[in-house]
Short mmCIF file of C-alpha atoms in Angstrom, two decimals:
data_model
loop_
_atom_site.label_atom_id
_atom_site.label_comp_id
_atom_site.label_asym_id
_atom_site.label_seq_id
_atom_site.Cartn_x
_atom_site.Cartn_y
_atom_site.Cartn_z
CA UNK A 3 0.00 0.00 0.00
CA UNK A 4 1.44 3.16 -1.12
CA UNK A 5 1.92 6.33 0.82
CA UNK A 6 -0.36 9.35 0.13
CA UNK A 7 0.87 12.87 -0.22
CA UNK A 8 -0.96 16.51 0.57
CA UNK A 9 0.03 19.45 0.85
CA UNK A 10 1.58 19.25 4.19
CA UNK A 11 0.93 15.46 5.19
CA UNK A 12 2.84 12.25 3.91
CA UNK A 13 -0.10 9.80 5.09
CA UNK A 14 1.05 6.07 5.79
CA UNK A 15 -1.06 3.01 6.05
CA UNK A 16 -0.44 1.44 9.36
CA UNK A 17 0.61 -1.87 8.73
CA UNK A 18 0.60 -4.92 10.78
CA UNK A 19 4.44 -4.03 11.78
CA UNK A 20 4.04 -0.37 12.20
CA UNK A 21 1.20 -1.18 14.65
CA UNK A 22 2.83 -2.96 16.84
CA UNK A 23 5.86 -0.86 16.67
CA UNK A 24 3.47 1.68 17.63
CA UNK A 25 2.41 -0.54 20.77
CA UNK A 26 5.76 -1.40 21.78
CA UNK A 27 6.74 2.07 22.35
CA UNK A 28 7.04 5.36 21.30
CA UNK A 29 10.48 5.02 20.12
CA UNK A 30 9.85 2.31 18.01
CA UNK A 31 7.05 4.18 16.20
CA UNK A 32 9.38 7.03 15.63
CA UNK A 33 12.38 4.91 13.85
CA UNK A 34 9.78 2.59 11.99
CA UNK A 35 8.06 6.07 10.85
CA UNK A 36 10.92 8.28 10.68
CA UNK A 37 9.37 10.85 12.61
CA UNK A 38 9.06 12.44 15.95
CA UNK A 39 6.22 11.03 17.93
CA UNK A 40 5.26 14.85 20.35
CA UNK A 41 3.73 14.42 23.10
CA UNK A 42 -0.68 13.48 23.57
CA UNK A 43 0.22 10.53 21.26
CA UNK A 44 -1.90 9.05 20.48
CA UNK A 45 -4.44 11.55 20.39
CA UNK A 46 -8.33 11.51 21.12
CA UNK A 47 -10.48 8.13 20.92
CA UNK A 48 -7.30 6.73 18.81
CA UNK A 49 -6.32 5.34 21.93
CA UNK A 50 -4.71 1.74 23.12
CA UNK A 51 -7.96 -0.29 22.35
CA UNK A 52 -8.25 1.19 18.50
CA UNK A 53 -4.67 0.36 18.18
CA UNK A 54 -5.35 -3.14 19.36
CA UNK A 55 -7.96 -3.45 17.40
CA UNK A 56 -6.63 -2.47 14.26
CA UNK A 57 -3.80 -4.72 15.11
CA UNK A 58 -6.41 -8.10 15.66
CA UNK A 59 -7.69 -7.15 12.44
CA UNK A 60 -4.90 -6.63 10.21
CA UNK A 61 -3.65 -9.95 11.91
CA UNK A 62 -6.43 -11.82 10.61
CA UNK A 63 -6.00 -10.05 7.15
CA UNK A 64 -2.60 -8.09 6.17
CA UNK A 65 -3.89 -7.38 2.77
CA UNK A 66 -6.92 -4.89 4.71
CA UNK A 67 -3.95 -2.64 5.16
CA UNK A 68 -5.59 0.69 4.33
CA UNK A 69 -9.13 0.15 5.36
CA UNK A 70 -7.74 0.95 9.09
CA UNK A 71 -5.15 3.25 10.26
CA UNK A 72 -3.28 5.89 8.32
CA UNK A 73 -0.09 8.10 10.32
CA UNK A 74 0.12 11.78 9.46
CA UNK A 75 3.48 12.83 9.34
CA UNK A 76 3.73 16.74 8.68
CA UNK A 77 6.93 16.70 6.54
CA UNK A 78 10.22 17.79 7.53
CA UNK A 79 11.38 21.65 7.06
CA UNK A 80 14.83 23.21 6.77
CA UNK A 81 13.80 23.95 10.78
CA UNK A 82 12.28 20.81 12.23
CA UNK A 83 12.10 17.60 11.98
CA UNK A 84 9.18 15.14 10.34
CA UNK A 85 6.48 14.85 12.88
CA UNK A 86 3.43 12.55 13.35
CA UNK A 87 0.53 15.26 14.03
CA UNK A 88 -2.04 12.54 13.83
CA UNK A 89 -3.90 9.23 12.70
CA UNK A 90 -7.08 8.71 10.72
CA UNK A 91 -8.66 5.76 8.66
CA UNK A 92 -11.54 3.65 8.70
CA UNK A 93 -13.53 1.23 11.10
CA UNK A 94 -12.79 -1.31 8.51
CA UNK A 95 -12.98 -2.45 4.66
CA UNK A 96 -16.35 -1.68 2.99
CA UNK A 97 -19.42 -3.59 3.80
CA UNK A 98 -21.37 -5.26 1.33
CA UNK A 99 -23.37 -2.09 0.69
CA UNK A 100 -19.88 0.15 -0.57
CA UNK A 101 -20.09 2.47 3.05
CA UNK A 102 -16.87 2.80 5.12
CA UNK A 103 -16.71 4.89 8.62
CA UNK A 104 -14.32 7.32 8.50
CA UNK A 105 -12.67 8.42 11.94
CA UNK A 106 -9.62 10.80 12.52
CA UNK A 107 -7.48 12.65 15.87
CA UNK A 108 -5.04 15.27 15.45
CA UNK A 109 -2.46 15.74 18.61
CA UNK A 110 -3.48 18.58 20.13
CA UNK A 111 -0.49 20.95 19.98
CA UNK A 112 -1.08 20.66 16.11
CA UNK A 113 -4.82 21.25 15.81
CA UNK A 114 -5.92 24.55 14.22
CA UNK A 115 -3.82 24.30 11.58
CA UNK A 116 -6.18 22.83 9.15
CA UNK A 117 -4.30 18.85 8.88
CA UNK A 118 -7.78 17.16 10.25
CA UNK A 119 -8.93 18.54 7.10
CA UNK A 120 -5.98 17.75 4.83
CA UNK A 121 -6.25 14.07 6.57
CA UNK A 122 -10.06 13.42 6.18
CA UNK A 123 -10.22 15.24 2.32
CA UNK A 124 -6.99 12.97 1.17
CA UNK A 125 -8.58 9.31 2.89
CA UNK A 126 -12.17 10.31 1.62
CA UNK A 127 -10.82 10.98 -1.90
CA UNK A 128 -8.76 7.66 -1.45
CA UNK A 129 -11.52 5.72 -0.37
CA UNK A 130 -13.81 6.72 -3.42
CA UNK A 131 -11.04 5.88 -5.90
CA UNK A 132 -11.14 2.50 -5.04
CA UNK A 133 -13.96 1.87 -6.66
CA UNK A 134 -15.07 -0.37 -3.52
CA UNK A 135 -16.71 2.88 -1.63
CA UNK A 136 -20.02 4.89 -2.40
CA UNK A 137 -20.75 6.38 0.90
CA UNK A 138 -18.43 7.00 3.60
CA UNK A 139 -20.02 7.98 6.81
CA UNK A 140 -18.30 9.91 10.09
CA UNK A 141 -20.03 10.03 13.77
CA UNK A 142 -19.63 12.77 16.21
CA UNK A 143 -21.61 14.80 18.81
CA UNK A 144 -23.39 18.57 18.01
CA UNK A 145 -20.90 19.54 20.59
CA UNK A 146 -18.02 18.87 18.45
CA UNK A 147 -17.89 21.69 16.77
CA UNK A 148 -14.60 21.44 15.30
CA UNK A 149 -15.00 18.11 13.98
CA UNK A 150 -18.47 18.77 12.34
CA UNK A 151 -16.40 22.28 10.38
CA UNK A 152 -13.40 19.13 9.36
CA UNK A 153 -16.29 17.18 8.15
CA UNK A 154 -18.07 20.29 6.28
CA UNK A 155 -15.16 21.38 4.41
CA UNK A 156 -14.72 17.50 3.41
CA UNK A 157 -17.80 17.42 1.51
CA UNK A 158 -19.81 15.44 4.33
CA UNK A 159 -23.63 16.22 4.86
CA UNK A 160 -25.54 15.77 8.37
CA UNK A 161 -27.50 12.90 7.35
CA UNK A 162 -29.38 12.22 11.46
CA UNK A 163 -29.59 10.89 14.75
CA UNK A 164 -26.61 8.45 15.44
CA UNK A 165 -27.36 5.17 17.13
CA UNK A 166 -25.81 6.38 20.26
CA UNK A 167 -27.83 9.18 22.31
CA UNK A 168 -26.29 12.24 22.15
CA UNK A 169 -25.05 11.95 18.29
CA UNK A 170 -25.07 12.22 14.97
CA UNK A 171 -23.72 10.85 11.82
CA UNK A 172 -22.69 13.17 8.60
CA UNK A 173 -22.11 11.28 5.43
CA UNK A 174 -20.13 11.60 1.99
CA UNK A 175 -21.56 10.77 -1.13
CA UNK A 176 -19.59 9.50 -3.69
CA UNK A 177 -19.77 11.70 -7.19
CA UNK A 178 -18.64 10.41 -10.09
CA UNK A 179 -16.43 12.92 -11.59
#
């Protein structure tokens, strides 16, 4: 699985060996990734039990890399080094009716600075060129203000209720181009 580029972000699919790097320890993550791991990682719900579960599932299926984790690393500059600023992928490969969840964290000394959106824009656009996706769908709370602007300037739609009280699910529809 190849690496995707943005503007700011090299994205890389967590494989089965960069996961567990990544549970092993910090250090490990940062050699296999070449690239500081700051501080809050990992950041938001992508915590210890997402890791572990991305690493049960890519050990039951190493060619799913891609339908689970991707690392942001903001490239390096003449000034500082390359840095992971954050992780985002999906719940999983797409079902039998072409929808993938689409989840995302940025560590929170690099938020504002518009990579949740250069994250969730390059995986949707991914996704959809795959030819396996038609909807991709996102859940978060009214609260969340921040994530439902990422979401927004994604192309994602508030589509209702989620099945959780207290939130709701937005949705990307694929358009053929």
């Amino acid at each position: 699985m190849n690496r995707i580029s943005t503007p700011h972000l090299e994205l890389v699919p967590a494989s089965l060996e960069l996961v567990q790097a990544e549970l092993d320890s910090h250090s490990k993550l940062a050699s296999a990734l070449e690239a500081q791991v700051p501080g809050g990682w990992p950041p938001g719900e992508y915590d210890r039990p997402a890791i572990e579960y991305f690493r049960a599932r890519l050990s039951e299926n190493p060619l799913s890399t891609g339908w689970y984790g991707w690392y942001a690393i903001l490239r390096a500059s003449k000034t500082e080094r390359a840095a992971l600023v954050g992780a985002g992928g999906f719940f999983g490969p797409p079902t039998s009716d072409w929808v993938v969840e689409i989840g995302y964290s940025i560590v929170p000394s690099f938020q504002g600075r518009g990579y949740a959106t250069e994250l969730v824009r390059a995986l949707v656009k991914h996704a959809f060129s795959t030819g396996n996706v038609k909807r991709i769908i996102a859940r978060t709370t009214p609260e969340n203000v921040a994530s439902i602007k990422v979401l927004v300037k994604s192309g994602f739609r508030l589509s209702g209720p989620g099945q959780n009280a207290g939130t709701v699910i937005y949705e990307c529809q694929h358009r053929p181009d």
